[in-house]
C-alpha cells in the first residue's frame, strides 16, 4: 500500500494580539515627526497598513471624543538660567502626575501608559 501524499498550504500570517501598552508604544513611535512608519511596522513584525489603520483609529477617536485621548508627548530638556529645578505637572481627568526634574523620558512614557491603561 502506497502512503498518501498530503500538501501543506500555509494559511498566511498568524493573527496577533497586542497589549494596550505595546499598541500605544508603537503608535506613539509612529507619530513622531519624520518617523518611517514602514520601518516601525517591520521592526514590530507587522504590516505597515495595520499600523496605518491603528493611527487612523486614534485620529478618528480624538476627533469624535470629548474624553482624553492619545496625545504624543514631547519631552525636552529645558535650561534655566536661575539654577532652579523644574517639575512637570500632567493632569488627566482628576489624576495629577508630578514629574520631578531628572526623570528619564522612558520612565515618563511608562507612567503615562500605565495611567492610560488604568483609566
JSON list of C-alpha atoms in Angstrom, two decimals:
[
{"chain": "A", "resi": 1, "resn": "UNK", "atom": "CA", "xyz": [0.00, 0.00, 0.00]},
{"chain": "A", "resi": 2, "resn": "UNK", "atom": "CA", "xyz": [1.34, 3.40, -1.07]},
{"chain": "A", "resi": 3, "resn": "UNK", "atom": "CA", "xyz": [1.44, 6.24, 1.52]},
{"chain": "A", "resi": 4, "resn": "UNK", "atom": "CA", "xyz": [-0.88, 9.08, 0.61]},
{"chain": "A", "resi": 5, "resn": "UNK", "atom": "CA", "xyz": [0.59, 12.39, -0.36]},
{"chain": "A", "resi": 6, "resn": "UNK", "atom": "CA", "xyz": [-0.52, 15.46, 1.57]},
{"chain": "A", "resi": 7, "resn": "UNK", "atom": "CA", "xyz": [0.17, 19.09, 0.63]},
{"chain": "A", "resi": 8, "resn": "UNK", "atom": "CA", "xyz": [0.55, 21.67, 3.37]},
{"chain": "A", "resi": 9, "resn": "UNK", "atom": "CA", "xyz": [-0.61, 25.14, 2.39]},
{"chain": "A", "resi": 10, "resn": "UNK", "atom": "CA", "xyz": [0.42, 27.92, 4.75]},
{"chain": "A", "resi": 11, "resn": "UNK", "atom": "CA", "xyz": [-2.52, 30.00, 5.95]},
{"chain": "A", "resi": 12, "resn": "UNK", "atom": "CA", "xyz": [-0.60, 33.27, 5.91]},
{"chain": "A", "resi": 13, "resn": "UNK", "atom": "CA", "xyz": [0.30, 35.44, 8.83]},
{"chain": "A", "resi": 14, "resn": "UNK", "atom": "CA", "xyz": [-0.84, 34.38, 12.27]},
{"chain": "A", "resi": 15, "resn": "UNK", "atom": "CA", "xyz": [-3.28, 36.81, 13.84]},
{"chain": "A", "resi": 16, "resn": "UNK", "atom": "CA", "xyz": [-1.56, 38.55, 16.73]},
{"chain": "A", "resi": 17, "resn": "UNK", "atom": "CA", "xyz": [-2.95, 40.12, 19.84]},
{"chain": "A", "resi": 18, "resn": "UNK", "atom": "CA", "xyz": [-1.33, 43.34, 21.09]},
{"chain": "A", "resi": 19, "resn": "UNK", "atom": "CA", "xyz": [-1.38, 44.58, 24.68]},
{"chain": "A", "resi": 20, "resn": "UNK", "atom": "CA", "xyz": [-2.66, 48.15, 25.09]},
{"chain": "A", "resi": 21, "resn": "UNK", "atom": "CA", "xyz": [0.82, 49.18, 26.26]},
{"chain": "A", "resi": 22, "resn": "UNK", "atom": "CA", "xyz": [2.55, 47.73, 23.18]},
{"chain": "A", "resi": 23, "resn": "UNK", "atom": "CA", "xyz": [-0.04, 49.21, 20.85]},
{"chain": "A", "resi": 24, "resn": "UNK", "atom": "CA", "xyz": [0.29, 52.65, 22.48]},
{"chain": "A", "resi": 25, "resn": "UNK", "atom": "CA", "xyz": [4.10, 52.46, 22.31]},
{"chain": "A", "resi": 26, "resn": "UNK", "atom": "CA", "xyz": [4.10, 51.54, 18.61]},
{"chain": "A", "resi": 27, "resn": "UNK", "atom": "CA", "xyz": [1.55, 54.23, 17.73]},
{"chain": "A", "resi": 28, "resn": "UNK", "atom": "CA", "xyz": [3.47, 56.86, 19.71]},
{"chain": "A", "resi": 29, "resn": "UNK", "atom": "CA", "xyz": [6.69, 55.91, 17.94]},
{"chain": "A", "resi": 30, "resn": "UNK", "atom": "CA", "xyz": [4.98, 56.23, 14.56]},
{"chain": "A", "resi": 31, "resn": "UNK", "atom": "CA", "xyz": [3.57, 59.69, 15.39]},
{"chain": "A", "resi": 32, "resn": "UNK", "atom": "CA", "xyz": [7.00, 61.27, 15.90]},
{"chain": "A", "resi": 33, "resn": "UNK", "atom": "CA", "xyz": [7.88, 63.80, 13.22]},
{"chain": "A", "resi": 34, "resn": "UNK", "atom": "CA", "xyz": [9.68, 62.22, 10.23]},
{"chain": "A", "resi": 35, "resn": "UNK", "atom": "CA", "xyz": [9.07, 58.68, 11.55]},
{"chain": "A", "resi": 36, "resn": "UNK", "atom": "CA", "xyz": [9.27, 55.91, 8.95]},
{"chain": "A", "resi": 37, "resn": "UNK", "atom": "CA", "xyz": [6.01, 54.01, 9.50]},
{"chain": "A", "resi": 38, "resn": "UNK", "atom": "CA", "xyz": [7.02, 51.09, 7.27]},
{"chain": "A", "resi": 39, "resn": "UNK", "atom": "CA", "xyz": [10.28, 50.63, 9.20]},
{"chain": "A", "resi": 40, "resn": "UNK", "atom": "CA", "xyz": [8.49, 50.83, 12.57]},
{"chain": "A", "resi": 41, "resn": "UNK", "atom": "CA", "xyz": [5.96, 48.25, 11.37]},
{"chain": "A", "resi": 42, "resn": "UNK", "atom": "CA", "xyz": [8.72, 45.93, 10.13]},
{"chain": "A", "resi": 43, "resn": "UNK", "atom": "CA", "xyz": [10.61, 46.24, 13.42]},
{"chain": "A", "resi": 44, "resn": "UNK", "atom": "CA", "xyz": [7.44, 45.23, 15.29]},
{"chain": "A", "resi": 45, "resn": "UNK", "atom": "CA", "xyz": [6.70, 42.33, 12.93]},
{"chain": "A", "resi": 46, "resn": "UNK", "atom": "CA", "xyz": [3.53, 43.81, 11.48]},
{"chain": "A", "resi": 47, "resn": "UNK", "atom": "CA", "xyz": [2.30, 45.12, 8.15]},
{"chain": "A", "resi": 48, "resn": "UNK", "atom": "CA", "xyz": [2.51, 48.88, 7.54]},
{"chain": "A", "resi": 49, "resn": "UNK", "atom": "CA", "xyz": [-1.20, 49.03, 6.61]},
{"chain": "A", "resi": 50, "resn": "UNK", "atom": "CA", "xyz": [-2.05, 47.58, 10.04]},
{"chain": "A", "resi": 51, "resn": "UNK", "atom": "CA", "xyz": [-0.13, 50.39, 11.75]},
{"chain": "A", "resi": 52, "resn": "UNK", "atom": "CA", "xyz": [-1.74, 52.98, 9.45]},
{"chain": "A", "resi": 53, "resn": "UNK", "atom": "CA", "xyz": [-5.16, 51.60, 10.48]},
{"chain": "A", "resi": 54, "resn": "UNK", "atom": "CA", "xyz": [-4.26, 52.00, 14.17]},
{"chain": "A", "resi": 55, "resn": "UNK", "atom": "CA", "xyz": [-3.15, 55.58, 13.56]},
{"chain": "A", "resi": 56, "resn": "UNK", "atom": "CA", "xyz": [-6.39, 56.36, 11.68]},
{"chain": "A", "resi": 57, "resn": "UNK", "atom": "CA", "xyz": [-8.45, 54.90, 14.56]},
{"chain": "A", "resi": 58, "resn": "UNK", "atom": "CA", "xyz": [-6.60, 57.11, 17.05]},
{"chain": "A", "resi": 59, "resn": "UNK", "atom": "CA", "xyz": [-7.13, 60.24, 14.95]},
{"chain": "A", "resi": 60, "resn": "UNK", "atom": "CA", "xyz": [-10.84, 59.47, 14.47]},
{"chain": "A", "resi": 61, "resn": "UNK", "atom": "CA", "xyz": [-11.28, 58.79, 18.19]},
{"chain": "A", "resi": 62, "resn": "UNK", "atom": "CA", "xyz": [-9.56, 62.08, 19.01]},
{"chain": "A", "resi": 63, "resn": "UNK", "atom": "CA", "xyz": [-11.83, 63.98, 16.60]},
{"chain": "A", "resi": 64, "resn": "UNK", "atom": "CA", "xyz": [-15.09, 62.47, 17.86]},
{"chain": "A", "resi": 65, "resn": "UNK", "atom": "CA", "xyz": [-14.39, 62.13, 21.59]},
{"chain": "A", "resi": 66, "resn": "UNK", "atom": "CA", "xyz": [-14.50, 64.78, 24.26]},
{"chain": "A", "resi": 67, "resn": "UNK", "atom": "CA", "xyz": [-12.59, 62.45, 26.62]},
{"chain": "A", "resi": 68, "resn": "UNK", "atom": "CA", "xyz": [-8.86, 62.46, 26.98]},
{"chain": "A", "resi": 69, "resn": "UNK", "atom": "CA", "xyz": [-7.33, 60.65, 24.04]},
{"chain": "A", "resi": 70, "resn": "UNK", "atom": "CA", "xyz": [-3.87, 59.61, 22.89]},
{"chain": "A", "resi": 71, "resn": "UNK", "atom": "CA", "xyz": [-1.59, 62.62, 22.66]},
{"chain": "A", "resi": 72, "resn": "UNK", "atom": "CA", "xyz": [2.07, 62.25, 21.76]},
{"chain": "A", "resi": 73, "resn": "UNK", "atom": "CA", "xyz": [4.25, 63.90, 24.40]},
{"chain": "A", "resi": 74, "resn": "UNK", "atom": "CA", "xyz": [7.45, 65.72, 23.55]},
{"chain": "A", "resi": 75, "resn": "UNK", "atom": "CA", "xyz": [9.99, 65.71, 26.35]},
{"chain": "A", "resi": 76, "resn": "UNK", "atom": "CA", "xyz": [12.64, 68.39, 26.15]},
{"chain": "A", "resi": 77, "resn": "UNK", "atom": "CA", "xyz": [15.50, 69.27, 28.48]},
{"chain": "A", "resi": 78, "resn": "UNK", "atom": "CA", "xyz": [14.94, 72.97, 29.24]},
{"chain": "A", "resi": 79, "resn": "UNK", "atom": "CA", "xyz": [17.77, 75.09, 30.54]},
{"chain": "A", "resi": 80, "resn": "UNK", "atom": "CA", "xyz": [17.14, 77.59, 33.30]},
{"chain": "A", "resi": 81, "resn": "UNK", "atom": "CA", "xyz": [19.50, 80.44, 33.99]},
{"chain": "A", "resi": 82, "resn": "UNK", "atom": "CA", "xyz": [18.43, 80.80, 37.66]},
{"chain": "A", "resi": 83, "resn": "UNK", "atom": "CA", "xyz": [19.52, 77.24, 38.57]},
{"chain": "A", "resi": 84, "resn": "UNK", "atom": "CA", "xyz": [16.04, 76.29, 39.81]},
{"chain": "A", "resi": 85, "resn": "UNK", "atom": "CA", "xyz": [14.90, 72.69, 39.39]},
{"chain": "A", "resi": 86, "resn": "UNK", "atom": "CA", "xyz": [11.83, 72.09, 37.24]},
{"chain": "A", "resi": 87, "resn": "UNK", "atom": "CA", "xyz": [8.77, 69.92, 37.64]},
{"chain": "A", "resi": 88, "resn": "UNK", "atom": "CA", "xyz": [6.17, 68.84, 35.11]},
{"chain": "A", "resi": 89, "resn": "UNK", "atom": "CA", "xyz": [2.51, 68.50, 36.11]},
{"chain": "A", "resi": 90, "resn": "UNK", "atom": "CA", "xyz": [0.29, 66.32, 33.95]},
{"chain": "A", "resi": 91, "resn": "UNK", "atom": "CA", "xyz": [-3.44, 66.40, 34.66]},
{"chain": "A", "resi": 92, "resn": "UNK", "atom": "CA", "xyz": [-5.63, 63.64, 33.24]},
{"chain": "A", "resi": 93, "resn": "UNK", "atom": "CA", "xyz": [-9.30, 63.76, 34.25]},
{"chain": "A", "resi": 94, "resn": "UNK", "atom": "CA", "xyz": [-8.82, 64.14, 38.01]},
{"chain": "A", "resi": 95, "resn": "UNK", "atom": "CA", "xyz": [-5.42, 62.42, 38.09]},
{"chain": "A", "resi": 96, "resn": "UNK", "atom": "CA", "xyz": [-2.34, 64.60, 38.59]},
{"chain": "A", "resi": 97, "resn": "UNK", "atom": "CA", "xyz": [1.08, 63.20, 37.77]},
{"chain": "A", "resi": 98, "resn": "UNK", "atom": "CA", "xyz": [4.08, 65.11, 39.10]},
{"chain": "A", "resi": 99, "resn": "UNK", "atom": "CA", "xyz": [7.28, 64.52, 37.18]},
{"chain": "A", "resi": 100, "resn": "UNK", "atom": "CA", "xyz": [10.37, 65.75, 39.04]},
{"chain": "A", "resi": 101, "resn": "UNK", "atom": "CA", "xyz": [13.46, 67.07, 37.34]},
{"chain": "A", "resi": 102, "resn": "UNK", "atom": "CA", "xyz": [15.86, 64.42, 36.06]},
{"chain": "A", "resi": 103, "resn": "UNK", "atom": "CA", "xyz": [13.34, 61.66, 35.26]},
{"chain": "A", "resi": 104, "resn": "UNK", "atom": "CA", "xyz": [14.08, 59.85, 32.00]},
{"chain": "A", "resi": 105, "resn": "UNK", "atom": "CA", "xyz": [11.72, 60.09, 29.03]},
{"chain": "A", "resi": 106, "resn": "UNK", "atom": "CA", "xyz": [11.41, 56.28, 29.10]},
{"chain": "A", "resi": 107, "resn": "UNK", "atom": "CA", "xyz": [10.16, 56.37, 32.70]},
{"chain": "A", "resi": 108, "resn": "UNK", "atom": "CA", "xyz": [7.65, 59.14, 31.91]},
{"chain": "A", "resi": 109, "resn": "UNK", "atom": "CA", "xyz": [6.36, 57.10, 28.97]},
{"chain": "A", "resi": 110, "resn": "UNK", "atom": "CA", "xyz": [5.83, 54.02, 31.19]},
{"chain": "A", "resi": 111, "resn": "UNK", "atom": "CA", "xyz": [3.93, 56.09, 33.78]},
{"chain": "A", "resi": 112, "resn": "UNK", "atom": "CA", "xyz": [1.71, 57.66, 31.11]},
{"chain": "A", "resi": 113, "resn": "UNK", "atom": "CA", "xyz": [0.98, 54.26, 29.55]},
{"chain": "A", "resi": 114, "resn": "UNK", "atom": "CA", "xyz": [0.09, 52.85, 32.98]},
{"chain": "A", "resi": 115, "resn": "UNK", "atom": "CA", "xyz": [-2.21, 55.80, 33.65]},
{"chain": "A", "resi": 116, "resn": "UNK", "atom": "CA", "xyz": [-3.88, 55.30, 30.26]},
{"chain": "A", "resi": 117, "resn": "UNK", "atom": "CA", "xyz": [-4.48, 51.60, 30.94]},
{"chain": "A", "resi": 118, "resn": "UNK", "atom": "CA", "xyz": [-5.80, 52.30, 34.46]},
{"chain": "A", "resi": 119, "resn": "UNK", "atom": "CA", "xyz": [-8.43, 54.72, 33.16]}
]
